[in-house]
Amino acid sequence: MSEQTKVTGIVLSVYPVGENDRRLTILTKERGKIQVFARGCRKPNHPLFGVTQPLIYCEFMITEGRRFNYLNSADGKNYFPHLKEDLENIYYSTYFAELAEYFTVEGMDERNILNLLFVTFSAMEKGKVPLPLIRRIYELKILQYYGIGMEVFQCISCGKTENLDTLSFEAGGVLCRDCAHGSARGGTHVEPAVLYTMQYILSIPLQRLYSFVLKEDIFLEFQWIVKRFFRIHVEHRFKAAEMLEEL
Ligand SMILES: [Zn+2]
């Protein structure tokens, strides 16, 4: 019998395979993003039936094969029941998982994005931060971990840290007043409160990421900026994002 490995992580997606099997994409602490086959688990009384579902946090015992990994058993640690309570929570959590799957690479250490997803689901459970705000914070943060971080602490042209009041989406960060005036491309004016919000998100430890709410006008500007930044730097269309538009 081959040796088993224990991995801990969140199931990002599940696809049916054959008559009774499922293929799971799991974001794990130990192995990054992995694909695991769960044989026979679609039979209703199968012990793996309940743990081979998306968006749950589990400890998995797997056998690592040369080509495929196989699931032997799983111990559910957090089922995040709130995420499945209504359509809005289902769409948002599915979207967050879809982004996590897209922005991670097999064979890489992806603990930052795993932790981000975990604190995001936990914030949804707590329900103190509105979902549209959680979404934009998550998008900004996952891009940072992926390597498309927005430069918000110093002018991307001269490096100065004062009078940062313009954002260049294409260049990926803020410009100081002097550089913004001298630049042919210009940029978008950014309110100090919105800049501060982005600086906070991009520098705060994850445990405190979802610890604030914004006034309506600040939120709207923040949302507009993140949405536009995301669209310019990410060409992919996300299925769950289209579902969110129907809400
Ligand atoms: Zn400058």
Short mmCIF file of C-alpha atoms and ligand atoms in Angstrom, two decimals:
data_model
loop_
_atom_site.label_atom_id
_atom_site.label_comp_id
_atom_site.label_asym_id
_atom_site.label_seq_id
_atom_site.Cartn_x
_atom_site.Cartn_y
_atom_site.Cartn_z
CA MET A 1 0.00 0.00 0.00
CA SER A 2 1.38 3.43 -0.93
CA GLU A 3 2.07 5.98 1.75
CA GLN A 4 -0.54 8.54 2.72
CA THR A 5 0.00 12.26 3.06
CA LYS A 6 -2.01 14.63 5.21
CA VAL A 7 -2.90 18.00 3.68
CA THR A 8 -5.08 20.80 5.00
CA GLY A 9 -6.97 23.16 2.76
CA ILE A 10 -10.10 24.52 1.13
CA VAL A 11 -11.93 22.79 -1.71
CA LEU A 12 -12.12 25.33 -4.53
CA SER A 13 -14.12 23.36 -7.06
CA VAL A 14 -15.59 19.93 -7.66
CA TYR A 15 -16.28 18.22 -10.99
CA PRO A 16 -18.07 14.94 -11.56
CA VAL A 17 -15.95 12.32 -13.29
CA GLY A 18 -17.31 9.08 -14.72
CA GLU A 19 -20.28 7.57 -12.99
CA ASN A 20 -19.43 7.92 -9.31
CA ASP A 21 -16.22 9.86 -8.96
CA ARG A 22 -15.32 13.47 -8.36
CA ARG A 23 -12.26 15.53 -9.15
CA LEU A 24 -11.49 18.16 -6.55
CA THR A 25 -9.25 21.18 -6.81
CA ILE A 26 -7.96 21.89 -3.32
CA LEU A 27 -5.85 24.82 -2.18
CA THR A 28 -3.62 23.32 0.50
CA LYS A 29 -1.15 24.62 3.02
CA GLU A 30 1.40 21.88 2.35
CA ARG A 31 1.22 21.33 -1.42
CA GLY A 32 -0.30 24.50 -2.87
CA LYS A 33 -3.06 23.88 -5.40
CA ILE A 34 -3.64 20.20 -6.13
CA GLN A 35 -6.06 18.02 -8.04
CA VAL A 36 -7.40 15.02 -6.18
CA PHE A 37 -9.64 12.22 -7.38
CA ALA A 38 -12.24 10.85 -5.00
CA ARG A 39 -13.40 7.46 -6.21
CA GLY A 40 -16.93 6.27 -5.65
CA CYS A 41 -17.86 9.35 -3.61
CA ARG A 42 -21.02 10.27 -5.52
CA LYS A 43 -22.87 7.28 -4.13
CA PRO A 44 -25.14 8.81 -1.46
CA ASN A 45 -23.93 6.62 1.41
CA HIS A 46 -20.27 6.94 0.57
CA PRO A 47 -18.18 8.26 3.50
CA LEU A 48 -16.60 10.90 1.21
CA PHE A 49 -19.94 12.16 -0.14
CA GLY A 50 -20.25 15.06 2.34
CA VAL A 51 -16.63 16.18 2.36
CA THR A 52 -16.14 16.30 -1.40
CA GLN A 53 -18.10 19.55 -1.73
CA PRO A 54 -16.81 22.99 -2.63
CA LEU A 55 -15.93 25.69 -0.09
CA ILE A 56 -15.15 23.55 2.92
CA TYR A 57 -12.02 23.50 4.99
CA CYS A 58 -10.75 19.98 5.68
CA GLU A 59 -7.86 17.79 6.63
CA PHE A 60 -7.41 15.29 3.82
CA MET A 61 -5.53 12.01 3.72
CA ILE A 62 -4.36 11.51 0.16
CA THR A 63 -2.19 9.12 -1.78
CA GLU A 64 0.13 10.96 -4.12
CA GLY A 65 0.51 9.08 -7.38
CA ARG A 66 2.88 9.75 -10.21
CA ARG A 67 0.11 11.29 -12.31
CA PHE A 68 -2.84 11.68 -9.96
CA ASN A 69 -3.62 12.14 -6.30
CA TYR A 70 -6.36 10.08 -4.70
CA LEU A 71 -8.46 10.93 -1.69
CA ASN A 72 -8.67 8.32 1.05
CA SER A 73 -10.44 10.15 3.85
CA ALA A 74 -11.25 13.66 5.01
CA ASP A 75 -12.03 15.36 8.27
CA GLY A 76 -14.16 18.50 7.88
CA LYS A 77 -12.80 21.34 10.06
CA ASN A 78 -15.03 24.19 8.91
CA TYR A 79 -18.00 23.79 6.60
CA PHE A 80 -18.72 27.54 6.51
CA PRO A 81 -22.49 26.86 6.55
CA HIS A 82 -23.32 30.56 6.21
CA LEU A 83 -21.79 30.64 2.71
CA LYS A 84 -24.51 28.31 1.45
CA GLU A 85 -27.41 30.04 3.16
CA ASP A 86 -28.66 32.18 0.30
CA LEU A 87 -27.93 32.98 -3.32
CA GLU A 88 -25.95 36.11 -2.52
CA ASN A 89 -23.54 34.27 -0.20
CA ILE A 90 -23.27 31.36 -2.63
CA TYR A 91 -22.39 33.64 -5.55
CA TYR A 92 -19.87 35.69 -3.60
CA SER A 93 -18.10 32.70 -2.06
CA THR A 94 -18.05 30.89 -5.42
CA TYR A 95 -16.52 33.99 -6.98
CA PHE A 96 -13.81 34.17 -4.29
CA ALA A 97 -12.99 30.49 -4.84
CA GLU A 98 -12.91 30.96 -8.61
CA LEU A 99 -10.41 33.82 -8.23
CA ALA A 100 -8.29 31.74 -5.86
CA GLU A 101 -8.21 28.94 -8.41
CA TYR A 102 -7.32 31.29 -11.24
CA PHE A 103 -4.56 33.16 -9.39
CA THR A 104 -2.75 30.11 -8.01
CA VAL A 105 -0.36 27.80 -9.81
CA GLU A 106 0.12 24.09 -9.13
CA GLY A 107 3.41 23.29 -7.47
CA MET A 108 3.81 26.74 -5.87
CA ASP A 109 3.56 27.79 -2.24
CA GLU A 110 0.14 29.49 -2.12
CA ARG A 111 -0.33 29.92 1.62
CA ASN A 112 -0.97 33.66 1.30
CA ILE A 113 -3.96 33.13 -0.96
CA LEU A 114 -5.20 30.19 1.14
CA ASN A 115 -5.06 32.37 4.26
CA LEU A 116 -6.75 35.23 2.40
CA LEU A 117 -9.59 32.95 1.32
CA PHE A 118 -9.96 31.63 4.85
CA VAL A 119 -10.20 35.08 6.47
CA THR A 120 -12.59 36.17 3.71
CA PHE A 121 -14.97 33.26 4.35
CA SER A 122 -14.66 33.95 8.08
CA ALA A 123 -15.54 37.62 7.53
CA MET A 124 -18.60 36.52 5.54
CA GLU A 125 -19.62 34.29 8.46
CA LYS A 126 -19.30 37.21 10.89
CA GLY A 127 -21.40 39.40 8.63
CA LYS A 128 -20.09 42.75 9.86
CA VAL A 129 -18.64 43.96 6.56
CA PRO A 130 -20.95 44.32 3.54
CA LEU A 131 -20.34 41.77 0.78
CA PRO A 132 -19.62 44.34 -1.98
CA LEU A 133 -16.85 45.83 0.20
CA ILE A 134 -15.46 42.37 1.02
CA ARG A 135 -15.33 41.70 -2.72
CA ARG A 136 -13.23 44.77 -3.58
CA ILE A 137 -10.86 44.27 -0.65
CA TYR A 138 -10.40 40.64 -1.71
CA GLU A 139 -9.74 41.58 -5.34
CA LEU A 140 -7.12 44.17 -4.43
CA LYS A 141 -5.41 41.78 -2.02
CA ILE A 142 -5.38 38.73 -4.27
CA LEU A 143 -3.83 40.78 -7.08
CA GLN A 144 -1.11 41.86 -4.65
CA TYR A 145 -0.34 38.23 -3.77
CA TYR A 146 -0.41 37.29 -7.42
CA GLY A 147 2.17 39.97 -8.17
CA ILE A 148 0.01 42.76 -9.58
CA GLY A 149 0.11 44.91 -6.49
CA MET A 150 -1.02 48.51 -6.83
CA GLU A 151 1.76 50.91 -5.76
CA VAL A 152 0.06 53.21 -3.26
CA PHE A 153 2.87 54.30 -0.97
CA GLN A 154 5.10 56.27 -3.31
CA CYS A 155 4.93 58.02 -6.65
CA ILE A 156 5.58 55.45 -9.38
CA SER A 157 7.43 58.07 -11.37
CA CYS A 158 9.72 59.87 -8.88
CA GLY A 159 9.36 57.89 -5.64
CA LYS A 160 8.11 60.83 -3.55
CA THR A 161 5.69 59.98 -0.75
CA GLU A 162 3.90 63.34 -0.45
CA ASN A 163 1.00 64.83 -2.41
CA LEU A 164 -0.05 61.51 -3.91
CA ASP A 165 -3.35 62.47 -5.48
CA THR A 166 -3.50 60.81 -8.89
CA LEU A 167 -3.81 57.17 -9.91
CA SER A 168 -2.52 55.76 -13.16
CA PHE A 169 -4.28 52.45 -13.84
CA GLU A 170 -1.99 51.49 -16.69
CA ALA A 171 1.19 52.21 -14.75
CA GLY A 172 -0.25 50.41 -11.71
CA GLY A 173 0.00 53.03 -9.02
CA VAL A 174 -0.13 56.57 -7.70
CA LEU A 175 1.57 59.67 -9.01
CA CYS A 176 2.50 62.75 -7.02
CA ARG A 177 0.99 66.09 -7.98
CA ASP A 178 4.10 67.24 -9.84
CA CYS A 179 4.50 64.07 -11.90
CA ALA A 180 0.76 63.91 -12.64
CA HIS A 181 0.88 67.42 -14.12
CA GLY A 182 3.94 66.63 -16.20
CA SER A 183 2.60 63.35 -17.53
CA ALA A 184 0.86 63.26 -20.88
CA ARG A 185 -1.19 60.25 -19.87
CA GLY A 186 -2.57 61.94 -16.79
CA GLY A 187 -4.61 59.76 -14.48
CA THR A 188 -7.56 59.77 -12.15
CA HIS A 189 -7.81 61.95 -9.08
CA VAL A 190 -7.91 59.89 -5.90
CA GLU A 191 -9.40 61.13 -2.62
CA PRO A 192 -7.06 60.97 0.42
CA ALA A 193 -9.53 58.72 2.29
CA VAL A 194 -9.61 56.26 -0.61
CA LEU A 195 -5.82 56.26 -0.91
CA TYR A 196 -5.55 55.62 2.81
CA THR A 197 -8.02 52.71 2.51
CA MET A 198 -5.91 51.11 -0.20
CA GLN A 199 -2.69 51.64 1.78
CA TYR A 200 -4.37 50.00 4.76
CA ILE A 201 -5.54 46.98 2.76
CA LEU A 202 -2.17 46.45 1.11
CA SER A 203 -0.15 46.62 4.33
CA ILE A 204 -2.29 45.33 7.20
CA PRO A 205 -1.95 41.75 8.55
CA LEU A 206 -4.69 39.48 7.17
CA GLN A 207 -6.37 39.05 10.56
CA ARG A 208 -7.30 42.74 10.47
CA LEU A 209 -8.14 42.98 6.78
CA TYR A 210 -11.92 43.02 7.23
CA SER A 211 -12.05 45.29 10.23
CA PHE A 212 -13.59 48.42 8.75
CA VAL A 213 -16.52 49.74 6.76
CA LEU A 214 -16.58 52.82 4.54
CA LYS A 215 -18.94 55.76 4.13
CA GLU A 216 -21.04 55.41 1.00
CA ASP A 217 -19.21 58.00 -1.13
CA ILE A 218 -15.77 56.68 -0.16
CA PHE A 219 -16.89 53.14 -0.85
CA LEU A 220 -18.22 54.05 -4.29
CA GLU A 221 -14.94 55.66 -5.33
CA PHE A 222 -12.92 52.80 -3.85
CA GLN A 223 -15.13 50.28 -5.66
CA TRP A 224 -14.80 52.11 -8.96
CA ILE A 225 -10.99 52.21 -8.68
CA VAL A 226 -10.57 48.53 -7.78
CA LYS A 227 -13.02 47.45 -10.47
CA ARG A 228 -11.19 49.42 -13.13
CA PHE A 229 -7.72 48.37 -11.93
CA PHE A 230 -8.81 44.73 -11.94
CA ARG A 231 -10.32 44.95 -15.42
CA ILE A 232 -7.20 46.58 -16.88
CA HIS A 233 -4.78 44.03 -15.42
CA VAL A 234 -6.87 40.85 -15.65
CA GLU A 235 -8.30 39.87 -19.01
CA HIS A 236 -9.99 36.69 -17.85
CA ARG A 237 -13.78 36.65 -17.48
CA PHE A 238 -15.00 34.95 -14.33
CA LYS A 239 -18.20 32.93 -14.47
CA ALA A 240 -19.20 33.82 -10.94
CA ALA A 241 -18.67 37.54 -11.66
CA GLU A 242 -21.41 37.28 -14.26
CA MET A 243 -23.63 35.57 -11.70
CA LEU A 244 -22.96 38.43 -9.27
CA GLU A 245 -24.16 40.93 -11.84
CA GLU A 246 -27.56 39.25 -11.85
CA LEU A 247 -28.06 39.82 -8.13
ZN ZN B 1 6.30 62.01 -8.62
#
